[in-house]
Amino acid sequence: MRTCRTLGIGIVAVHAPGEEAAAHVAEADTAVPLPVPAGGGPVDAYLDPGAIVAAARTAGADAVHPGYGFLSENPALARAVTAAGLTWVGPGADAIEGMGSKTRAKETARAAGVPVAASLDPADVRAEDLPVLVKASAGGGGRGMRVVRDLADLPAEARAARAEAAAAFGDPEVFCEPYVERGRHIEVQILADAHGTVWAVGERDCSVQRRHQKVVEEAPAPGLPEDVRRGLHEAARGLARAIGYVGAGTAEFLVPVRPPGEGGGGAFGTPVFLEMNTRLQVEHPVTECVTGLDLVEWQIRIAEGEPLPDGGPPPPAGHAVEVRLYAEDPRQGWRPRTGVLTAFEVPAATARFDRPAGPGVRLDSGVEAGDAVGTDFDPMLAKVVAHGRDRRDALRRLAAALAGARVHGVGTNRDLLVRVLRHPVFARAAEHPWELHTGFLTGDRLTALATPLAAPDTEELAALAAALVGAEASRGSGPLPAGIPAYWRNLPSGAHLRRYTTDDGREVTAAHRTVRGAPVPERPGVRVRSVTADRAAPAAATAGRAVLEVDGLVRAFDVHGSGDRIHVDTPHGSVALTRVDPLPVPEAAVNPGALPAPMPGTVTSVDVAAGEKVRAGQTLLRMEAMKMEHRITAPAAGAVREIPVAPGERVAAGTPLAVLDYEGQHSR
């Protein structure tokens, strides 16, 4: 939409019911609601090619941009658009179809002389082939992918992958390929016009992933030898020429890496082709930052018949890094988080949906403060991108921008992203390229990096700051005579107490008492001494801000409250607190064997039956929320008493999904 505004092109948005106030609808000149098929949900509204074409006709549009989700790689939409006499801003339907199936794409790549990984039918996998990666043939975004290391696990994982692929892409076909333990995920950006010119517009490194989904992307790829770089670019161009590609697209490769002492010392192995994305990639802004190109603009200009300029693409200048800000909670098993965004600000951003003027930070967000985040769509809230003079400059800018962001109301992976950008192994990827690979975010490292930036002592100080600001806010609001502050007590030995819980369930008590004497002029407001944190000296509090002197250092805390939910932002991390009601309302007892839904979502499969004995950690059923699969597992060994839900059922958070009788216990 920003590109269209630059080019003077009118904009029409489509939307599902309930999205009338969405950011993309508000930005458009015109909006057209899409119908939801019987029995479907909001996502299904975007999956009908006929409805998209009808919306374009209703609005009087003459072109359709496929975006990078939903039907963006569906040849049926491309054919429907062109059959309706509209311009399709993307590659032809035949190219989409040829690359849409990963197995067919590999055959095409092999015929074009591009090295590819072997493809195996799950039924043909043998012990010597392990480990293997089960992949959905029509998949993307990490969906339908599973690593299998034990042959006994393959049938169940293949069945689950087929079910997920069928639900996500309408195609249950899966295959297996050898799993590379240490590989760099490198993709090459392609631009091709209708006159035979094909550009390889640099490459991007997307090796930092979780659950096979990209988390951090950067351009150029750090530490990539020049001969490997040239080979990848040429392979991508050759593949595009082989299928007569027109428009923007991306060829993805996996490049094995070997650490020193393993056959050559830190060398790169032979790259293998993974897939081709016949659309714009989510991470295209990093390429735009380093090349100065607007890839969306070139999609439109190519669709209008314009040739690419002579001389090839501009060389990269500087370095760019992008992170994906997700609504998910690392401390709660990476569950999707829903709710209302009470605040969403990245103060360091110098540009939105556009290249910064020189080194700076770009923000591409799909949400605004006040938006509700649900479970129907992908959990990505925004992309934050930094363009620096070099990689070190870009990493530092991006980490600082994220650490200084205000994202309230919904838990995110923001702290994980900051820790990744500041991690020494990630920072030295250009000098030690074998240390960065697709297994970077696994095991103990993932656990450590998912730790909140705010340490427990910062959480305690944040609770104290929240209590002080709360006391300041109540000044004059109570029945006390004028001039007497609300925190005053006629028992000077008694401390003011406030209890809070953090997002991981830890309870923090903030206690303070009034200090005798007049307030210091340069620190107006409440004068207190902390009882909870002995390290905190007298403090000052005003509306929304508290200042504490801790270990000889003055630290500021910005406090923002919304009901019982309070967010405290500090330079040392942000803290979300929930005020504990001193007089809670009694709640009904919960059956100790009931396993509630951890989030709203849809039950996709039930793996056990009533009466079946299960072991600790065994998968009982699977849910889908925010386009991701979530497994509900048995917390201990026992027997299944009841499964009160069925596949396809949409459930609210807290809905009982299974009831177990644990070994050694009797149900009540």
XYZ file of C-alpha atoms in Angstrom:
668
model
C 0.000 0.000 0.000
C 2.867 2.374 0.764
C 4.390 1.602 -2.629
C 1.080 2.199 -4.405
C 0.742 5.564 -2.696
C 4.247 6.453 -3.922
C 3.325 5.449 -7.480
C -0.054 7.180 -7.413
C -2.048 3.953 -7.614
C -5.394 3.565 -5.836
C -5.699 0.840 -3.192
C -8.449 -1.678 -2.464
C -8.260 -3.926 0.606
C -10.180 -7.137 1.185
C -11.017 -8.331 4.673
C -12.810 -11.023 6.619
C -15.790 -10.310 8.883
C -14.663 -8.723 12.137
C -11.702 -6.967 10.532
C -13.507 -3.761 9.651
C -11.175 -1.787 11.931
C -7.967 -3.613 10.951
C -4.909 -1.506 10.093
C -4.784 -2.596 6.448
C -8.471 -1.744 5.992
C -8.009 1.710 7.488
C -5.037 2.373 5.199
C -6.846 1.514 1.960
C -8.890 3.862 -0.224
C -11.636 1.259 -0.533
C -12.376 -1.989 1.324
C -14.432 -4.989 0.279
C -15.636 -7.604 2.813
C -15.126 -11.234 1.822
C -17.849 -13.800 2.511
C -17.170 -16.683 4.874
C -18.192 -20.080 3.507
C -20.675 -22.127 5.529
C -18.957 -23.705 8.492
C -15.757 -21.733 7.915
C -13.869 -19.117 9.855
C -12.117 -15.819 9.073
C -9.167 -17.546 7.379
C -11.483 -19.335 4.945
C -12.712 -15.965 3.682
C -9.275 -15.392 2.118
C -9.050 -18.801 0.436
C -11.681 -18.503 -2.314
C -10.195 -17.278 -5.639
C -13.667 -16.471 -6.940
C -14.376 -14.198 -3.986
C -11.111 -12.303 -4.541
C -11.914 -11.732 -8.216
C -15.486 -10.698 -7.345
C -14.124 -8.181 -4.826
C -11.802 -6.711 -7.473
C -14.687 -6.337 -9.904
C -16.935 -4.806 -7.249
C -14.315 -2.181 -6.451
C -13.425 -1.514 -10.088
C -9.826 -2.636 -9.585
C -7.690 -3.595 -12.582
C -4.914 -5.561 -10.848
C -4.448 -7.996 -7.957
C -1.302 -8.197 -5.803
C -0.990 -11.649 -4.201
C 0.834 -10.580 -1.022
C 2.757 -13.339 0.763
C 0.104 -15.450 2.463
C -3.135 -17.306 1.831
C -3.517 -17.723 -1.964
C -0.267 -15.987 -2.926
C 1.160 -19.241 -4.352
C -2.093 -20.723 -5.583
C -2.190 -21.117 -9.387
C -6.005 -21.157 -9.288
C -6.046 -17.525 -8.144
C -3.538 -16.479 -10.812
C -5.656 -18.146 -13.515
C -8.897 -16.662 -12.154
C -7.435 -13.166 -12.114
C -6.081 -13.323 -15.669
C -9.264 -15.005 -16.956
C -11.221 -12.057 -15.557
C -9.108 -9.649 -17.612
C -7.253 -8.319 -14.569
C -3.496 -7.906 -14.199
C -1.827 -10.458 -11.946
C 1.143 -8.871 -10.142
C 3.124 -12.075 -9.957
C 4.512 -15.004 -11.949
C 2.318 -16.973 -14.327
C 0.103 -19.792 -13.109
C 2.292 -22.434 -14.802
C 5.396 -21.220 -12.931
C 3.492 -21.188 -9.644
C 2.188 -24.683 -10.306
C 5.590 -26.012 -11.307
C 7.231 -24.715 -8.131
C 4.207 -25.188 -5.831
C 4.979 -28.816 -5.134
C 8.366 -29.251 -3.480
C 8.809 -32.652 -5.111
C 8.078 -31.335 -8.618
C 10.237 -28.280 -7.949
C 13.158 -30.551 -7.098
C 12.703 -32.445 -10.361
C 12.765 -29.159 -12.277
C 15.842 -27.983 -10.391
C 17.645 -31.266 -11.017
C 16.878 -31.004 -14.732
C 18.309 -27.455 -14.684
C 21.554 -28.742 -13.177
C 20.862 -27.420 -9.669
C 21.920 -29.799 -6.849
C 18.948 -31.027 -4.794
C 18.468 -33.092 -1.650
C 17.159 -36.629 -2.063
C 13.390 -37.125 -1.669
C 12.084 -40.282 -0.028
C 8.616 -41.695 0.420
C 8.019 -42.127 4.174
C 7.324 -45.822 3.535
C 10.788 -46.258 1.984
C 12.819 -44.685 4.795
C 15.283 -47.089 6.452
C 17.344 -46.815 9.631
C 20.447 -45.846 7.653
C 18.545 -42.855 6.194
C 17.975 -41.268 9.620
C 17.644 -38.555 10.684
C 15.074 -37.362 8.153
C 12.877 -34.304 7.857
C 9.219 -34.926 7.060
C 7.939 -32.087 4.864
C 4.609 -31.140 3.329
C 4.907 -31.081 -0.453
C 2.743 -27.958 -0.670
C 3.956 -26.526 2.626
C 5.569 -23.355 3.788
C 6.261 -21.413 6.968
C 7.474 -24.521 8.770
C 4.059 -26.178 8.668
C 3.897 -29.932 8.162
C 7.598 -30.334 9.049
C 8.995 -32.761 11.606
C 12.457 -34.125 12.393
C 12.462 -37.910 12.908
C 15.451 -39.628 14.509
C 13.810 -42.932 15.473
C 12.251 -45.125 12.779
C 9.480 -46.152 15.182
C 8.302 -42.521 15.359
C 8.050 -42.035 11.595
C 4.520 -43.423 10.949
C 2.907 -41.224 13.616
C 4.865 -38.132 12.585
C 4.020 -38.687 8.922
C 0.309 -39.023 9.773
C 0.407 -35.819 11.811
C 2.253 -33.996 9.017
C -0.337 -35.148 6.467
C -3.189 -33.938 8.659
C -1.535 -30.560 9.214
C -0.705 -30.181 5.513
C -4.246 -31.065 4.461
C -5.706 -28.517 6.893
C -3.244 -25.771 5.962
C -2.776 -26.258 2.214
C -5.519 -28.628 1.074
C -2.845 -31.148 0.017
C -1.876 -34.034 2.341
C 1.176 -35.130 0.330
C 4.378 -35.386 2.384
C 7.881 -36.629 1.684
C 11.151 -37.083 3.563
C 14.610 -35.740 2.901
C 17.902 -36.165 4.774
C 18.063 -33.859 7.768
C 21.174 -31.676 7.827
C 22.192 -31.103 11.443
C 24.385 -28.103 10.678
C 23.273 -26.076 7.677
C 22.960 -22.443 6.669
C 19.569 -21.521 5.190
C 20.411 -19.150 2.338
C 17.882 -17.725 -0.100
C 18.454 -15.740 -3.289
C 16.091 -12.925 -4.283
C 15.053 -13.084 -7.928
C 13.596 -10.377 -10.174
C 12.736 -11.400 -13.742
C 11.006 -9.345 -16.425
C 8.949 -10.470 -19.418
C 11.839 -9.714 -21.801
C 14.228 -12.453 -20.659
C 16.287 -10.551 -18.073
C 16.777 -12.302 -14.735
C 18.427 -10.628 -11.739
C 19.772 -12.279 -8.617
C 19.260 -9.395 -6.199
C 21.649 -10.620 -3.537
C 21.029 -13.283 -0.912
C 19.650 -13.467 2.607
C 20.609 -15.676 5.535
C 17.624 -17.135 7.399
C 19.392 -19.696 9.577
C 18.038 -18.532 12.952
C 14.792 -20.499 13.141
C 12.480 -22.043 15.691
C 10.245 -24.950 14.727
C 11.494 -24.488 11.147
C 10.068 -20.978 11.097
C 12.378 -18.050 10.403
C 13.018 -15.682 13.291
C 15.963 -13.546 12.123
C 16.929 -12.738 8.520
C 19.816 -10.676 7.198
C 21.507 -9.501 4.031
C 24.114 -10.115 2.832
C 24.710 -13.604 4.312
C 27.572 -13.227 6.832
C 30.769 -15.152 6.218
C 29.613 -16.689 2.937
C 32.611 -17.361 0.640
C 32.439 -15.491 -2.629
C 32.534 -18.651 -4.746
C 29.564 -20.099 -2.829
C 27.729 -16.794 -3.198
C 28.274 -16.702 -6.966
C 27.213 -20.339 -7.299
C 23.948 -19.738 -5.432
C 23.140 -16.675 -7.519
C 23.794 -18.527 -10.769
C 21.733 -21.548 -9.660
C 18.789 -19.286 -8.785
C 18.979 -17.481 -12.134
C 19.194 -20.787 -13.996
C 16.153 -22.148 -12.207
C 14.137 -18.994 -12.963
C 15.080 -19.184 -16.649
C 14.183 -22.886 -16.786
C 10.561 -22.190 -15.848
C 10.157 -18.876 -17.679
C 9.751 -17.009 -14.410
C 8.439 -13.423 -14.422
C 8.239 -11.204 -11.342
C 9.734 -11.455 -7.854
C 10.570 -14.807 -6.296
C 13.030 -16.542 -4.036
C 15.119 -19.689 -4.458
C 16.001 -21.286 -1.126
C 19.063 -23.429 -0.468
C 20.610 -25.319 2.431
C 24.379 -25.044 2.676
C 26.051 -27.582 5.004
C 28.782 -26.178 7.264
C 31.596 -28.002 9.022
C 33.310 -26.727 12.167
C 37.118 -26.669 12.379
C 38.628 -30.129 12.622
C 35.869 -31.817 10.636
C 37.106 -32.375 7.110
C 38.608 -29.068 6.102
C 38.051 -26.784 9.058
C 35.046 -24.535 8.911
C 34.348 -25.199 5.220
C 31.031 -24.915 3.437
C 29.648 -28.027 1.791
C 27.752 -28.358 -1.482
C 24.526 -26.317 -1.440
C 21.285 -28.147 -2.147
C 18.055 -26.640 -3.464
C 15.107 -26.669 -1.047
C 12.227 -24.848 -2.740
C 11.215 -21.786 -4.696
C 8.764 -19.253 -3.314
C 6.801 -17.801 -6.204
C 5.964 -14.622 -4.318
C 7.469 -11.864 -2.237
C 9.137 -13.070 0.954
C 8.309 -11.758 4.416
C 11.965 -10.790 4.783
C 12.216 -8.753 1.568
C 12.864 -5.455 3.482
C 16.481 -6.427 4.272
C 17.198 -6.697 0.551
C 15.491 -3.360 -0.046
C 17.611 -1.711 2.641
C 20.965 -2.829 1.245
C 20.151 -2.394 -2.467
C 17.939 0.702 -2.394
C 15.339 -1.110 -4.527
C 11.621 -1.193 -3.796
C 10.823 -4.821 -4.671
C 7.078 -4.220 -4.587
C 7.501 -1.343 -7.017
C 9.416 -3.622 -9.356
C 6.717 -6.273 -9.078
C 4.224 -3.685 -10.322
C 6.509 -2.258 -13.029
C 7.279 -5.740 -14.361
C 3.552 -6.600 -14.375
C 3.034 -3.453 -16.465
C 5.572 -4.762 -18.999
C 8.571 -2.626 -18.067
C 12.016 -4.205 -18.574
C 14.684 -4.346 -15.911
C 17.486 -1.822 -16.498
C 20.704 -2.849 -18.190
C 23.720 -3.447 -16.012
C 22.216 -5.749 -13.412
C 21.050 -5.089 -9.868
C 22.821 -2.616 -7.581
C 25.434 -4.162 -5.288
C 24.632 -4.307 -1.556
C 25.658 -1.360 0.609
C 25.970 -1.893 4.332
C 24.122 -4.619 6.198
C 20.473 -5.155 7.182
C 18.902 -7.443 9.777
C 15.211 -8.194 10.312
C 13.438 -9.893 13.208
C 9.881 -11.171 13.412
C 8.005 -10.005 16.483
C 5.582 -12.779 17.422
C 2.697 -12.862 19.898
C 3.900 -15.896 21.819
C 5.082 -16.642 25.338
C 8.493 -18.321 25.664
C 7.859 -18.929 29.375
C 4.612 -20.793 28.725
C 5.776 -23.352 26.202
C 5.738 -20.800 23.352
C 1.976 -20.655 23.431
C 0.331 -17.999 21.257
C -0.786 -14.978 23.239
C -4.043 -13.206 22.563
C -5.537 -10.022 23.920
C -5.697 -6.303 23.263
C -2.530 -4.347 22.499
C -2.794 -1.505 24.976
C 0.452 -0.013 23.635
C 2.554 -0.645 20.528
C 5.466 1.709 19.913
C 9.000 1.381 18.559
C 10.386 4.878 19.257
C 13.684 4.147 17.482
C 11.956 3.495 14.132
C 12.877 6.144 11.574
C 10.747 4.741 8.726
C 7.598 2.680 8.277
C 7.185 0.311 5.321
C 10.055 2.097 3.615
C 13.828 2.225 3.549
C 15.407 4.439 6.211
C 17.284 7.475 4.917
C 20.737 6.098 5.657
C 21.440 3.860 8.661
C 18.291 3.513 10.736
C 15.387 1.330 11.822
C 12.365 0.342 9.725
C 9.051 -0.879 11.165
C 6.526 -2.907 9.165
C 3.622 -3.673 11.509
C 0.241 -5.246 10.934
C -1.185 -3.946 14.195
C -1.707 -0.711 16.056
C -2.306 0.104 19.715
C -5.858 -0.875 20.597
C -6.005 -3.820 18.174
C -7.189 -7.212 19.381
C -4.876 -10.158 18.675
C -6.789 -13.394 18.116
C -5.875 -16.955 17.165
C -7.181 -17.088 13.594
C -4.113 -15.639 11.890
C -0.341 -15.875 12.059
C 1.179 -14.664 15.374
C 3.541 -12.184 13.679
C 2.767 -8.681 14.906
C 5.518 -6.810 13.101
C 8.859 -6.918 11.357
C 11.578 -4.668 12.765
C 14.547 -4.029 10.480
C 17.833 -2.214 11.021
C 20.122 -0.973 8.253
C 23.662 -0.279 9.400
C 27.000 0.702 7.949
C 28.113 -2.854 8.662
C 26.742 -5.929 10.440
C 27.893 -4.845 13.898
C 26.194 -1.473 13.463
C 22.931 -3.074 12.282
C 22.830 -5.585 15.156
C 23.420 -2.903 17.769
C 20.753 -0.593 16.322
C 18.181 -3.369 16.089
C 18.778 -4.742 19.592
C 18.452 -1.263 21.091
C 15.288 -0.534 19.094
C 13.632 -3.722 20.322
C 14.735 -3.257 23.923
C 13.244 0.245 23.873
C 9.939 -0.801 22.313
C 6.656 -0.589 24.243
C 4.495 -3.637 23.540
C 1.803 -3.986 26.186
C -1.194 -6.252 26.537
C 0.145 -9.281 24.667
C 3.219 -11.360 25.474
C 5.857 -11.516 22.727
C 9.215 -13.037 21.831
C 10.866 -9.602 22.022
C 13.339 -10.525 24.781
C 14.438 -13.641 22.878
C 15.160 -11.492 19.815
C 17.254 -9.018 21.802
C 19.277 -11.840 23.372
C 19.862 -13.466 19.960
C 21.107 -10.202 18.443
C 23.491 -9.707 21.380
C 24.674 -13.324 21.576
C 28.440 -13.627 20.930
C 28.066 -16.636 18.603
C 25.539 -14.809 16.436
C 27.596 -11.607 16.542
C 30.732 -13.307 15.194
C 28.982 -15.207 12.369
C 31.024 -13.373 9.739
C 34.305 -14.481 11.325
C 33.123 -17.972 12.440
C 30.416 -18.798 9.881
C 30.214 -22.473 10.851
C 28.827 -21.532 14.285
C 25.612 -20.099 12.808
C 23.233 -22.745 11.469
C 19.598 -23.850 11.593
C 20.180 -25.569 14.941
C 21.220 -22.314 16.628
C 17.918 -21.998 18.533
C 17.674 -25.444 20.086
C 18.277 -27.166 23.402
C 19.894 -25.336 26.290
C 20.741 -22.303 24.171
C 17.071 -21.742 23.315
C 16.142 -22.088 26.977
C 18.795 -19.560 28.001
C 17.930 -17.076 25.249
C 14.237 -17.271 26.105
C 14.953 -15.963 29.598
C 13.372 -12.517 30.152
C 15.731 -9.544 29.934
C 14.408 -8.327 33.282
C 16.102 -10.295 36.073
C 14.168 -11.165 39.268
C 15.639 -8.185 41.116
C 14.449 -5.896 38.299
C 10.978 -7.421 38.626
C 10.997 -6.603 42.356
C 12.018 -3.023 41.691
C 9.391 -2.792 38.947
C 6.737 -3.919 41.438
C 7.907 -1.234 43.851
C 7.759 1.365 41.067
C 4.224 0.244 40.207
C 3.179 0.564 43.842
C 4.645 4.053 44.121
C 3.023 5.275 40.927
C -0.253 3.746 42.071
C 0.015 5.640 45.358
C 0.785 8.859 43.518
C -2.201 8.344 41.208
C -4.543 7.982 44.182
C -3.475 11.268 45.779
C -6.513 13.382 46.413
C -8.908 10.700 45.112
C -9.824 9.390 48.558
C -11.868 10.895 51.412
C -8.815 12.399 53.148
C -8.704 16.138 53.913
C -6.961 18.348 51.414
C -3.198 18.428 51.744
C -2.897 14.933 53.254
C -1.454 12.452 50.724
C -3.288 9.222 50.035
C -0.333 7.130 51.230
C -0.419 8.735 54.699
C -1.063 6.449 57.673
C -1.500 7.285 61.354
C 0.621 4.242 62.203
C 4.090 5.217 61.056
C 5.483 1.696 61.658
C 3.115 0.146 59.138
C 4.305 -0.311 55.561
C 2.149 0.039 52.465
C 1.907 -3.363 50.766
C 0.982 -4.316 47.202
C 1.174 -7.851 45.790
C 1.682 -8.696 42.137
C 2.310 -11.790 40.017
C 4.677 -11.941 37.064
C 3.852 -13.739 33.814
C 5.644 -16.871 34.973
C 3.519 -17.027 38.134
C 6.051 -15.632 40.598
C 4.515 -13.452 43.308
C 6.246 -10.188 44.200
C 5.344 -8.012 47.171
C 6.129 -4.304 47.106
C 6.366 -2.591 50.477
C 7.249 1.026 51.265
C 6.744 3.609 53.949
C 6.789 7.399 54.128
C 10.057 9.114 55.027
C 9.820 12.042 57.421
C 10.865 15.386 56.038
C 9.977 17.622 53.142
C 10.228 16.350 49.549
C 13.380 17.253 47.690
C 12.488 19.940 45.091
C 14.173 18.210 42.150
C 12.294 15.006 42.953
C 8.666 15.982 43.456
C 6.011 13.495 44.471
C 6.004 10.602 46.907
C 9.070 10.275 49.144
C 9.434 6.689 50.304
C 11.919 4.139 51.458
C 11.572 0.601 50.191
C 10.978 -2.159 52.703
C 11.031 -4.932 50.083
C 14.238 -4.001 48.271
C 16.842 -3.010 50.843
C 19.073 -1.746 48.029
C 16.570 0.947 47.037
C 17.130 4.334 48.624
C 14.531 7.141 48.773
C 12.594 7.426 45.543
C 10.386 9.843 43.705
C 7.194 9.035 41.836
C 5.038 11.063 39.501
C 2.222 10.110 37.163
C 3.458 7.144 35.142
C 7.081 7.301 36.282
C 9.090 6.283 39.334
C 12.758 6.949 40.072
C 14.700 4.683 42.422
C 18.253 5.017 43.635
C 19.726 1.515 43.669
C 23.308 0.700 44.670
C 24.287 4.318 44.010
C 22.636 4.356 40.572
C 19.486 6.301 39.730
C 17.113 4.174 37.649
C 13.870 5.269 36.022
C 10.791 3.071 35.613
C 7.928 3.958 33.268
C 4.659 2.541 34.574
C 1.535 2.043 32.494
C -1.579 0.494 33.985
C -4.731 -0.931 32.480
C -7.039 -2.333 35.140
C -5.226 -4.944 37.187
C -2.604 -5.325 34.456
C 0.484 -3.110 34.800
C 3.461 -2.794 32.460
C 6.760 -1.392 33.670
C 9.394 -0.479 31.077
C 13.025 -0.108 32.108
C 16.380 -0.017 30.284
C 17.010 -3.440 31.835
C 13.875 -5.092 30.451
C 10.118 -4.756 30.549
C 7.979 -6.361 33.236
C 4.298 -7.262 33.045
C 2.574 -7.472 36.418
C -0.903 -8.506 37.476
C -2.220 -6.943 40.654
C -3.294 -9.564 43.208
C -6.732 -8.932 44.639
C -6.431 -8.967 48.455
C -10.017 -10.264 48.641
C -10.357 -12.700 45.732
C -13.700 -14.168 44.761
C -13.815 -17.925 45.479
C -13.699 -20.104 42.371
C -15.015 -23.589 41.765
C -12.524 -26.390 42.316
C -10.984 -27.840 39.160
C -10.884 -31.573 38.577
C -7.199 -32.427 39.169
C -7.179 -34.751 36.155
C -8.647 -32.247 33.673
C -6.324 -30.775 31.050
C -7.669 -27.383 29.902
C -7.029 -25.761 26.537
C -4.036 -23.431 27.018
C -5.383 -21.014 24.380
C -8.361 -20.637 22.048
C -8.012 -22.786 18.953
C -9.235 -25.727 16.905
C -8.780 -29.388 17.798
C -7.105 -30.984 14.766
C -6.687 -34.576 15.950
C -7.235 -36.858 18.945
C -4.439 -39.409 19.393
C -5.866 -41.496 22.251
C -9.188 -43.003 23.299
C -11.071 -43.280 26.589
C -9.716 -46.124 28.694
C -6.297 -46.066 27.037
C -3.203 -46.103 29.264
C -0.732 -43.299 28.540
C 2.815 -42.474 29.582
C 4.133 -39.156 30.807
C 4.759 -36.814 27.881
C 2.620 -38.806 25.445
C 0.621 -36.736 22.955
C -3.095 -36.884 23.740
C -4.419 -34.510 21.101
C -3.347 -31.638 18.873
C -4.662 -28.115 18.504
C -4.122 -25.409 15.935
C -3.888 -21.768 16.923
C -2.250 -18.896 15.032
C -1.411 -21.265 12.150
C 0.725 -23.430 14.443
C 0.235 -26.919 15.843
C 0.254 -27.337 19.629
C 0.391 -30.723 21.311
C -1.474 -31.483 24.515
C 0.564 -34.085 26.393
C 0.042 -36.187 29.499
C 1.768 -34.588 32.517
C 2.125 -38.012 34.167
C 1.412 -41.679 33.485
C -2.174 -42.832 33.876
C -5.351 -43.721 32.028
C -7.649 -41.622 29.862
C -11.006 -41.250 31.565
C -12.616 -38.939 29.003
C -11.960 -36.966 25.805
C -14.815 -34.443 25.712
C -13.798 -32.815 22.393
C -13.606 -33.965 18.779
C -11.446 -33.057 15.763
C -12.606 -29.884 14.059
C -14.098 -28.448 17.250
C -13.226 -24.840 18.099
C -12.568 -24.406 21.808
C -12.045 -21.471 24.139
C -9.103 -21.148 26.522
C -9.754 -23.262 29.606
C -12.076 -25.745 27.884
C -11.403 -29.298 29.224
C -9.696 -31.294 26.460
C -8.983 -34.530 28.309
C -9.488 -36.011 31.756
C -6.884 -38.420 33.139
C -6.690 -40.698 36.144
C -3.057 -40.692 37.161
C -1.274 -43.768 38.412
C -1.374 -44.016 42.187
C -4.220 -41.488 42.473
C -7.967 -41.823 42.618
C -10.255 -39.359 40.861
C -12.705 -37.318 42.891
